[in-house]
Each structure stands twice: as structure tokens, then as C-alpha cells.
PDB file of C-alpha atoms in Angstrom:
ATOM      1  CA  UNK A 634      -0.060   0.060   0.026  1.00 52.00           C
ATOM      2  CA  UNK A 635       1.562   3.128  -1.097  1.00 55.00           C
ATOM      3  CA  UNK A 636       0.787   6.669   0.423  1.00 62.00           C
ATOM      4  CA  UNK A 637       3.773   8.878  -0.398  1.00 69.00           C
ATOM      5  CA  UNK A 638       2.043  11.191  -3.012  1.00 75.00           C
ATOM      6  CA  UNK A 639      -0.497  12.208  -0.571  1.00 87.00           C
ATOM      7  CA  UNK A 640       1.656  12.936   2.658  1.00 97.00           C
ATOM      8  CA  UNK A 641       1.833  16.011   4.500  1.00 97.00           C
ATOM      9  CA  UNK A 642       3.070  17.427   7.838  1.00 98.00           C
ATOM     10  CA  UNK A 643       0.550  16.593  10.488  1.00 98.00           C
ATOM     11  CA  UNK A 644      -0.512  17.446  14.061  1.00 98.00           C
ATOM     12  CA  UNK A 645      -2.384  14.696  15.928  1.00 98.00           C
ATOM     13  CA  UNK A 646      -4.321  15.191  19.191  1.00 98.00           C
ATOM     14  CA  UNK A 647      -5.977  12.666  21.339  1.00 98.00           C
ATOM     15  CA  UNK A 648      -8.798  14.281  23.634  1.00 98.00           C
ATOM     16  CA  UNK A 649      -8.688  11.886  26.703  1.00 97.00           C
ATOM     17  CA  UNK A 650     -11.831  10.733  28.378  1.00 96.00           C
ATOM     18  CA  UNK A 651     -10.695  10.891  32.143  1.00 94.00           C
ATOM     19  CA  UNK A 652      -7.075  11.529  31.596  1.00 95.00           C
ATOM     20  CA  UNK A 653      -5.568   8.546  33.252  1.00 95.00           C
ATOM     21  CA  UNK A 654      -2.538   7.045  31.490  1.00 95.00           C
ATOM     22  CA  UNK A 655      -0.669   4.111  32.984  1.00 93.00           C
ATOM     23  CA  UNK A 656       2.882   3.284  31.502  1.00 91.00           C
ATOM     24  CA  UNK A 657       6.498   2.689  32.233  1.00 87.00           C
ATOM     25  CA  UNK A 658       7.536   4.675  29.274  1.00 90.00           C
ATOM     26  CA  UNK A 659       5.540   7.690  28.199  1.00 94.00           C
ATOM     27  CA  UNK A 660       7.178   8.162  24.803  1.00 96.00           C
ATOM     28  CA  UNK A 661       3.996   6.566  23.358  1.00 97.00           C
ATOM     29  CA  UNK A 662       5.439   6.771  19.996  1.00 98.00           C
ATOM     30  CA  UNK A 663       2.822   7.344  17.046  1.00 98.00           C
ATOM     31  CA  UNK A 664       4.132   4.703  14.782  1.00 98.00           C
ATOM     32  CA  UNK A 665       3.659   2.106  17.582  1.00 96.00           C
ATOM     33  CA  UNK A 666       0.010   3.146  18.072  1.00 97.00           C
ATOM     34  CA  UNK A 667      -0.646   3.240  14.102  1.00 98.00           C
ATOM     35  CA  UNK A 668       1.186  -0.243  13.983  1.00 95.00           C
ATOM     36  CA  UNK A 669      -1.504  -1.586  16.529  1.00 95.00           C
ATOM     37  CA  UNK A 670      -4.212  -0.079  14.392  1.00 97.00           C
ATOM     38  CA  UNK A 671      -3.027  -1.365  11.197  1.00 96.00           C
ATOM     39  CA  UNK A 672      -3.105  -4.972  12.547  1.00 94.00           C
ATOM     40  CA  UNK A 673      -6.526  -4.511  13.808  1.00 95.00           C
ATOM     41  CA  UNK A 674      -7.799  -2.951  10.524  1.00 96.00           C
ATOM     42  CA  UNK A 675      -6.026  -5.271   7.946  1.00 94.00           C
ATOM     43  CA  UNK A 676      -4.655  -8.140   9.798  1.00 91.00           C
ATOM     44  CA  UNK A 677      -7.097  -9.089  12.623  1.00 91.00           C
ATOM     45  CA  UNK A 678      -6.114 -12.746  12.268  1.00 87.00           C
ATOM     46  CA  UNK A 679      -2.733 -11.705  14.038  1.00 85.00           C
ATOM     47  CA  UNK A 680      -4.371 -10.435  17.144  1.00 84.00           C
ATOM     48  CA  UNK A 681      -3.282 -12.339  20.118  1.00 79.00           C
ATOM     49  CA  UNK A 682      -0.887 -14.499  18.204  1.00 77.00           C
ATOM     50  CA  UNK A 683       2.799 -15.207  19.501  1.00 69.00           C
ATOM     51  CA  UNK A 684       5.524 -15.031  16.810  1.00 67.00           C
ATOM     52  CA  UNK A 685       9.129 -14.972  16.804  1.00 63.00           C
ATOM     53  CA  UNK A 686       9.568 -12.593  13.939  1.00 66.00           C
ATOM     54  CA  UNK A 687       7.444  -9.338  13.194  1.00 69.00           C
ATOM     55  CA  UNK A 688       6.605  -7.751   9.948  1.00 75.00           C
ATOM     56  CA  UNK A 689       7.428  -4.072   9.035  1.00 80.00           C
ATOM     57  CA  UNK A 690       3.969  -3.178   7.713  1.00 87.00           C
ATOM     58  CA  UNK A 691       3.769  -0.165   5.324  1.00 92.00           C
ATOM     59  CA  UNK A 692       2.221   2.412   7.617  1.00 96.00           C
ATOM     60  CA  UNK A 693       0.785   5.635   6.291  1.00 97.00           C
ATOM     61  CA  UNK A 694       3.877   7.608   7.430  1.00 97.00           C
ATOM     62  CA  UNK A 695       6.922   8.720   5.617  1.00 97.00           C
ATOM     63  CA  UNK A 696      10.288   6.943   6.369  1.00 97.00           C
ATOM     64  CA  UNK A 697      13.678   8.333   6.584  1.00 97.00           C
ATOM     65  CA  UNK A 698      16.531   5.943   5.582  1.00 96.00           C
ATOM     66  CA  UNK A 699      20.018   6.118   7.136  1.00 94.00           C
ATOM     67  CA  UNK A 700      23.342   5.811   5.218  1.00 92.00           C
ATOM     68  CA  UNK A 701      23.750   2.357   7.176  1.00 89.00           C
ATOM     69  CA  UNK A 702      20.499   1.084   5.629  1.00 91.00           C
ATOM     70  CA  UNK A 703      18.474   1.568   8.829  1.00 92.00           C
ATOM     71  CA  UNK A 704      15.407   3.575   8.851  1.00 96.00           C
ATOM     72  CA  UNK A 705      12.521   4.869  11.031  1.00 97.00           C
ATOM     73  CA  UNK A 706       9.235   6.623  10.542  1.00 98.00           C
ATOM     74  CA  UNK A 707       8.744  10.477  10.441  1.00 98.00           C
ATOM     75  CA  UNK A 708       6.659  10.833  13.522  1.00 98.00           C
ATOM     76  CA  UNK A 709       7.051  11.932  17.128  1.00 98.00           C
ATOM     77  CA  UNK A 710       6.719  10.760  20.611  1.00 98.00           C
ATOM     78  CA  UNK A 711       3.694  11.836  22.791  1.00 98.00           C
ATOM     79  CA  UNK A 712       3.814  15.396  24.130  1.00 98.00           C
ATOM     80  CA  UNK A 713       1.478  16.414  26.887  1.00 97.00           C
ATOM     81  CA  UNK A 714       1.486  18.197  30.248  1.00 94.00           C
ATOM     82  CA  UNK A 715       0.854  15.955  33.275  1.00 91.00           C
ATOM     83  CA  UNK A 716      -1.527  17.741  35.619  1.00 87.00           C
ATOM     84  CA  UNK A 717      -0.703  15.054  38.379  1.00 88.00           C
ATOM     85  CA  UNK A 718       1.212  11.825  38.889  1.00 88.00           C
ATOM     86  CA  UNK A 719       0.496   8.904  41.023  1.00 89.00           C
ATOM     87  CA  UNK A 720       1.996   5.334  41.518  1.00 90.00           C
ATOM     88  CA  UNK A 721      -0.649   2.638  41.157  1.00 84.00           C
ATOM     89  CA  UNK A 722      -0.237  -0.943  42.083  1.00 84.00           C
ATOM     90  CA  UNK A 723      -1.678  -3.774  40.092  1.00 77.00           C
ATOM     91  CA  UNK A 724      -2.264  -7.024  41.786  1.00 75.00           C
ATOM     92  CA  UNK A 725      -3.049 -10.592  40.758  1.00 72.00           C
ATOM     93  CA  UNK A 726      -3.425 -13.630  43.077  1.00 68.00           C
ATOM     94  CA  UNK A 727      -5.169 -16.862  42.080  1.00 63.00           C
ATOM     95  CA  UNK A 728      -7.646 -18.517  44.457  1.00 61.00           C
ATOM     96  CA  UNK A 729      -5.714 -21.601  44.770  1.00 58.00           C
ATOM     97  CA  UNK A 730      -8.685 -23.253  46.738  1.00 62.00           C
ATOM     98  CA  UNK A 731     -10.838 -22.913  43.788  1.00 59.00           C
ATOM     99  CA  UNK A 732      -8.067 -24.094  41.315  1.00 59.00           C
ATOM    100  CA  UNK A 733      -7.813 -27.149  43.469  1.00 58.00           C
ATOM    101  CA  UNK A 734     -11.294 -28.277  42.811  1.00 56.00           C
ATOM    102  CA  UNK A 735     -10.128 -28.921  39.256  1.00 51.00           C
ATOM    103  CA  UNK A 736      -7.236 -31.210  40.160  1.00 59.00           C
ATOM    104  CA  UNK A 737      -7.121 -34.970  39.864  1.00 57.00           C
ATOM    105  CA  UNK A 738      -7.935 -36.870  43.052  1.00 56.00           C
ATOM    106  CA  UNK A 739      -4.385 -37.460  44.139  1.00 54.00           C
ATOM    107  CA  UNK A 740      -3.380 -33.687  43.713  1.00 55.00           C
ATOM    108  CA  UNK A 741      -3.850 -30.869  46.168  1.00 54.00           C
ATOM    109  CA  UNK A 742      -3.369 -27.129  45.979  1.00 50.00           C
ATOM    110  CA  UNK A 743       0.199 -27.747  47.147  1.00 53.00           C
ATOM    111  CA  UNK A 744       0.935 -29.211  43.669  1.00 53.00           C
ATOM    112  CA  UNK A 745      -0.082 -25.928  41.936  1.00 56.00           C
ATOM    113  CA  UNK A 746       2.948 -23.961  40.815  1.00 55.00           C
ATOM    114  CA  UNK A 747       2.044 -20.532  42.519  1.00 59.00           C
ATOM    115  CA  UNK A 748       5.715 -19.148  42.236  1.00 59.00           C
ATOM    116  CA  UNK A 749       5.910 -19.286  38.480  1.00 61.00           C
ATOM    117  CA  UNK A 750       3.685 -19.616  35.423  1.00 63.00           C
ATOM    118  CA  UNK A 751       0.095 -18.487  35.084  1.00 64.00           C
ATOM    119  CA  UNK A 752      -0.701 -18.997  38.829  1.00 65.00           C
ATOM    120  CA  UNK A 753       2.134 -16.807  40.034  1.00 72.00           C
ATOM    121  CA  UNK A 754       0.826 -13.900  42.129  1.00 74.00           C
ATOM    122  CA  UNK A 755       2.288 -10.441  41.414  1.00 70.00           C
ATOM    123  CA  UNK A 756       2.130  -6.942  42.654  1.00 79.00           C
ATOM    124  CA  UNK A 757       3.389  -4.288  40.010  1.00 81.00           C
ATOM    125  CA  UNK A 758       3.950  -0.731  40.579  1.00 85.00           C
ATOM    126  CA  UNK A 759       3.166   1.554  37.513  1.00 87.00           C
ATOM    127  CA  UNK A 760       3.252   5.442  36.897  1.00 92.00           C
ATOM    128  CA  UNK A 761      -0.128   7.016  36.261  1.00 95.00           C
ATOM    129  CA  UNK A 762      -0.115  10.495  34.852  1.00 96.00           C
ATOM    130  CA  UNK A 763      -3.278  12.552  34.276  1.00 96.00           C
ATOM    131  CA  UNK A 764      -3.725  14.711  31.198  1.00 96.00           C
ATOM    132  CA  UNK A 765      -6.578  16.107  29.130  1.00 96.00           C
ATOM    133  CA  UNK A 766      -4.907  15.958  25.581  1.00 98.00           C
ATOM    134  CA  UNK A 767      -2.025  14.323  24.029  1.00 98.00           C
ATOM    135  CA  UNK A 768      -0.186  15.702  20.936  1.00 98.00           C
ATOM    136  CA  UNK A 769       1.961  13.977  18.172  1.00 98.00           C
ATOM    137  CA  UNK A 770       3.557  15.182  14.971  1.00 98.00           C
ATOM    138  CA  UNK A 771       3.985  13.201  11.767  1.00 98.00           C
ATOM    139  CA  UNK A 772       4.601  13.420   7.943  1.00 98.00           C
ATOM    140  CA  UNK A 773       1.876  10.990   6.719  1.00 98.00           C
ATOM    141  CA  UNK A 774      -1.349  10.448   4.926  1.00 97.00           C
ATOM    142  CA  UNK A 775      -4.066  12.235   6.725  1.00 98.00           C
ATOM    143  CA  UNK A 776      -7.114  10.279   5.655  1.00 97.00           C
ATOM    144  CA  UNK A 777      -5.490   6.802   6.167  1.00 98.00           C
ATOM    145  CA  UNK A 778      -4.278   7.935   9.634  1.00 98.00           C
ATOM    146  CA  UNK A 779      -7.680   8.950  10.503  1.00 98.00           C
ATOM    147  CA  UNK A 780      -8.991   5.650   9.552  1.00 98.00           C
ATOM    148  CA  UNK A 781      -6.580   3.637  11.565  1.00 98.00           C
ATOM    149  CA  UNK A 782      -6.914   5.707  14.584  1.00 98.00           C
ATOM    150  CA  UNK A 783     -10.714   4.715  14.613  1.00 98.00           C
ATOM    151  CA  UNK A 784      -9.399   1.380  15.721  1.00 97.00           C
ATOM    152  CA  UNK A 785      -7.804   2.834  18.809  1.00 98.00           C
ATOM    153  CA  UNK A 786      -9.793   3.636  21.846  1.00 97.00           C
ATOM    154  CA  UNK A 787      -7.162   3.595  24.528  1.00 97.00           C
ATOM    155  CA  UNK A 788      -3.409   3.991  24.741  1.00 96.00           C
ATOM    156  CA  UNK A 789      -0.612   2.996  27.307  1.00 94.00           C
ATOM    157  CA  UNK A 790      -0.843   0.061  29.706  1.00 91.00           C
ATOM    158  CA  UNK A 791      -3.874  -1.366  31.609  1.00 91.00           C
ATOM    159  CA  UNK A 792      -6.312  -0.319  28.916  1.00 92.00           C
ATOM    160  CA  UNK A 793      -8.636  -3.333  29.728  1.00 89.00           C
ATOM    161  CA  UNK A 794      -9.284  -1.794  32.975  1.00 90.00           C
ATOM    162  CA  UNK A 795     -10.021   1.601  31.952  1.00 92.00           C
ATOM    163  CA  UNK A 796      -6.782   3.522  31.792  1.00 94.00           C
ATOM    164  CA  UNK A 797      -5.698   5.626  28.564  1.00 96.00           C
ATOM    165  CA  UNK A 798      -9.242   5.903  27.238  1.00 97.00           C
ATOM    166  CA  UNK A 799      -9.437   8.369  24.225  1.00 98.00           C
ATOM    167  CA  UNK A 800     -12.637  10.309  23.753  1.00 98.00           C
ATOM    168  CA  UNK A 801     -11.760  11.804  20.456  1.00 98.00           C
ATOM    169  CA  UNK A 802      -8.906  11.879  17.742  1.00 98.00           C
ATOM    170  CA  UNK A 803      -8.236  15.002  15.643  1.00 98.00           C
ATOM    171  CA  UNK A 804      -5.801  14.957  12.819  1.00 98.00           C
ATOM    172  CA  UNK A 805      -4.911  18.300  11.039  1.00 98.00           C
ATOM    173  CA  UNK A 806      -2.407  19.776   8.578  1.00 98.00           C
ATOM    174  CA  UNK A 807       0.581  21.493  10.322  1.00 98.00           C
ATOM    175  CA  UNK A 808       3.456  23.891   9.219  1.00 96.00           C
ATOM    176  CA  UNK A 809       6.779  22.367   8.573  1.00 97.00           C
ATOM    177  CA  UNK A 810       7.996  19.853  10.965  1.00 97.00           C
ATOM    178  CA  UNK A 811      11.690  19.079  11.772  1.00 97.00           C
ATOM    179  CA  UNK A 812      11.978  15.525  12.830  1.00 97.00           C
ATOM    180  CA  UNK A 813      15.121  15.738  14.949  1.00 97.00           C
ATOM    181  CA  UNK A 814      16.036  14.463  18.458  1.00 97.00           C
ATOM    182  CA  UNK A 815      13.826  16.985  20.088  1.00 98.00           C
ATOM    183  CA  UNK A 816      10.775  15.091  19.125  1.00 97.00           C
ATOM    184  CA  UNK A 817      11.919  11.385  18.507  1.00 98.00           C
ATOM    185  CA  UNK A 818      15.000   9.147  19.070  1.00 97.00           C
ATOM    186  CA  UNK A 819      17.327   9.473  16.150  1.00 97.00           C
ATOM    187  CA  UNK A 820      19.936   6.480  15.444  1.00 96.00           C
ATOM    188  CA  UNK A 821      23.379   7.790  16.409  1.00 96.00           C
ATOM    189  CA  UNK A 822      26.384   5.656  17.253  1.00 94.00           C
ATOM    190  CA  UNK A 823      27.506   8.462  19.686  1.00 95.00           C
ATOM    191  CA  UNK A 824      23.966   9.007  21.169  1.00 96.00           C
ATOM    192  CA  UNK A 825      23.056   9.411  24.687  1.00 97.00           C
ATOM    193  CA  UNK A 826      20.486   6.547  25.234  1.00 97.00           C
ATOM    194  CA  UNK A 827      19.306   3.212  23.899  1.00 97.00           C
ATOM    195  CA  UNK A 828      15.972   3.245  22.240  1.00 97.00           C
ATOM    196  CA  UNK A 829      13.978   1.067  19.948  1.00 96.00           C
ATOM    197  CA  UNK A 830      13.366   3.064  16.716  1.00 97.00           C
ATOM    198  CA  UNK A 831      10.276   1.521  15.121  1.00 96.00           C
ATOM    199  CA  UNK A 832       7.484  -0.796  15.788  1.00 94.00           C
ATOM    200  CA  UNK A 833       6.651  -3.351  17.137  1.00 91.00           C
ATOM    201  CA  UNK A 834       8.404  -1.692  20.220  1.00 92.00           C
ATOM    202  CA  UNK A 835       8.656  -4.873  22.210  1.00 88.00           C
ATOM    203  CA  UNK A 836      11.055  -6.364  19.472  1.00 88.00           C
ATOM    204  CA  UNK A 837      14.616  -6.157  20.800  1.00 89.00           C
ATOM    205  CA  UNK A 838      15.933  -6.257  17.206  1.00 91.00           C
ATOM    206  CA  UNK A 839      14.777  -2.587  16.745  1.00 94.00           C
ATOM    207  CA  UNK A 840      17.042  -1.369  19.496  1.00 96.00           C
ATOM    208  CA  UNK A 841      19.825   1.209  18.624  1.00 97.00           C
ATOM    209  CA  UNK A 842      21.976   3.777  20.364  1.00 97.00           C
ATOM    210  CA  UNK A 843      20.234   6.990  19.780  1.00 97.00           C
ATOM    211  CA  UNK A 844      20.354  10.863  20.344  1.00 97.00           C
ATOM    212  CA  UNK A 845      17.267  11.967  21.923  1.00 97.00           C
ATOM    213  CA  UNK A 846      16.254  14.825  24.244  1.00 95.00           C
ATOM    214  CA  UNK A 847      14.999  12.929  27.097  1.00 84.00           C
TER     215      UNK A 847
END
């Protein structure tokens, strides 16, 4: 799918429903959000699957190719003003008495591996920030980005319990944007940090040393 001839500089805004965003990393890169939306729109059969290799889908964003052959999308991280910040704890503990009801007669709840695997209890701390609006910048195909964002109703972590809910997406033309280290990580062997430069962001193969205004 080719969008190059219809691309322009854009500003993208997410109007938040109640403003709560949970995450470990608040970069919240736009290409990562659109990657998720692309799968939901064009490849729903991939949702929930586990694979060793990941596909670089042709997102409706311009790309910049480095002399090394590496590349990244011309889009930004999230920009927003946090009105408040908390630490929330998310807990999970299985009811082993209930689980024991489904064991064979010669087993008891002592035989359930509660220190590892799917029955392992956990208590995870996560930062929660509060904001009314989040902004991104991109060079891309406006109508296709708008289409994909219709598939995204929440961002960040813990979306399944109501965090990061988006009330409205707005995509508008913008003046010329400079896609430098002030708005996204730029691969640089002498850079100041290690970042993943394109989606999917959980794929370690996309990790590079970068220059970035943290």
C-alpha cells in the first residue's frame, strides 16, 4: 500500500476521556499506535498470536533511511502536560482453593505452581499520569491515519481496566516539522541513550543507540 504522494506534515491530538494514562515509558510513539491499529484494521487474524518474527507493515507515514540502511518513521513521541502523577499498584493472586477443585484426586493445591507460570501472584507498580490532551507530529497520509485511529480507543498500559481511554482523535495539517532528536529518537552511534526506533516496540531487534532529548 503506497501513500507517498498524499503525505503532508500533520499534528495529531488525542482528547482523553478521564485523563489517566498508565505506563513505564511515556514516549508513546505514534508509529507504535498506528502499527497496532494497522493490525486491527487489515490483519485481525494476528491479534493475540505469538510470533518470533515481526512484520514491518507499510504504515501511512513517511520514512527516513540512514546511510547504514537502517530506517525509521517520520513521527514523534507523545507530548502532553501531566497535571498530576501517582503510583498505582496492580495485583493478581489466584484463588488456589478454587483451582484445587479441578485437580485430579491424587493432587492438592500444594501441587499448583504458584511461584511461576500462569498461577504466579504479582504486585506491579506503575506510574499513572493525568492529562486532558496528548499531541503527536507526523509526516503522513491524513485520511488513512484518521481511518486507523478509529481502531484505537485507548493508549498506554492497563487499557483493559479503563486507563488511557481516548474520547476523540483529531488529525490536522501543520506547518513544516523538523523530525530531529527533540521529538523522537534518532539513531546515532555516539548518542546518549538506547531506544527502539520503530514498531513493534517490544521487538529487541529494533533497539539502537540514539540521540534523544529525554
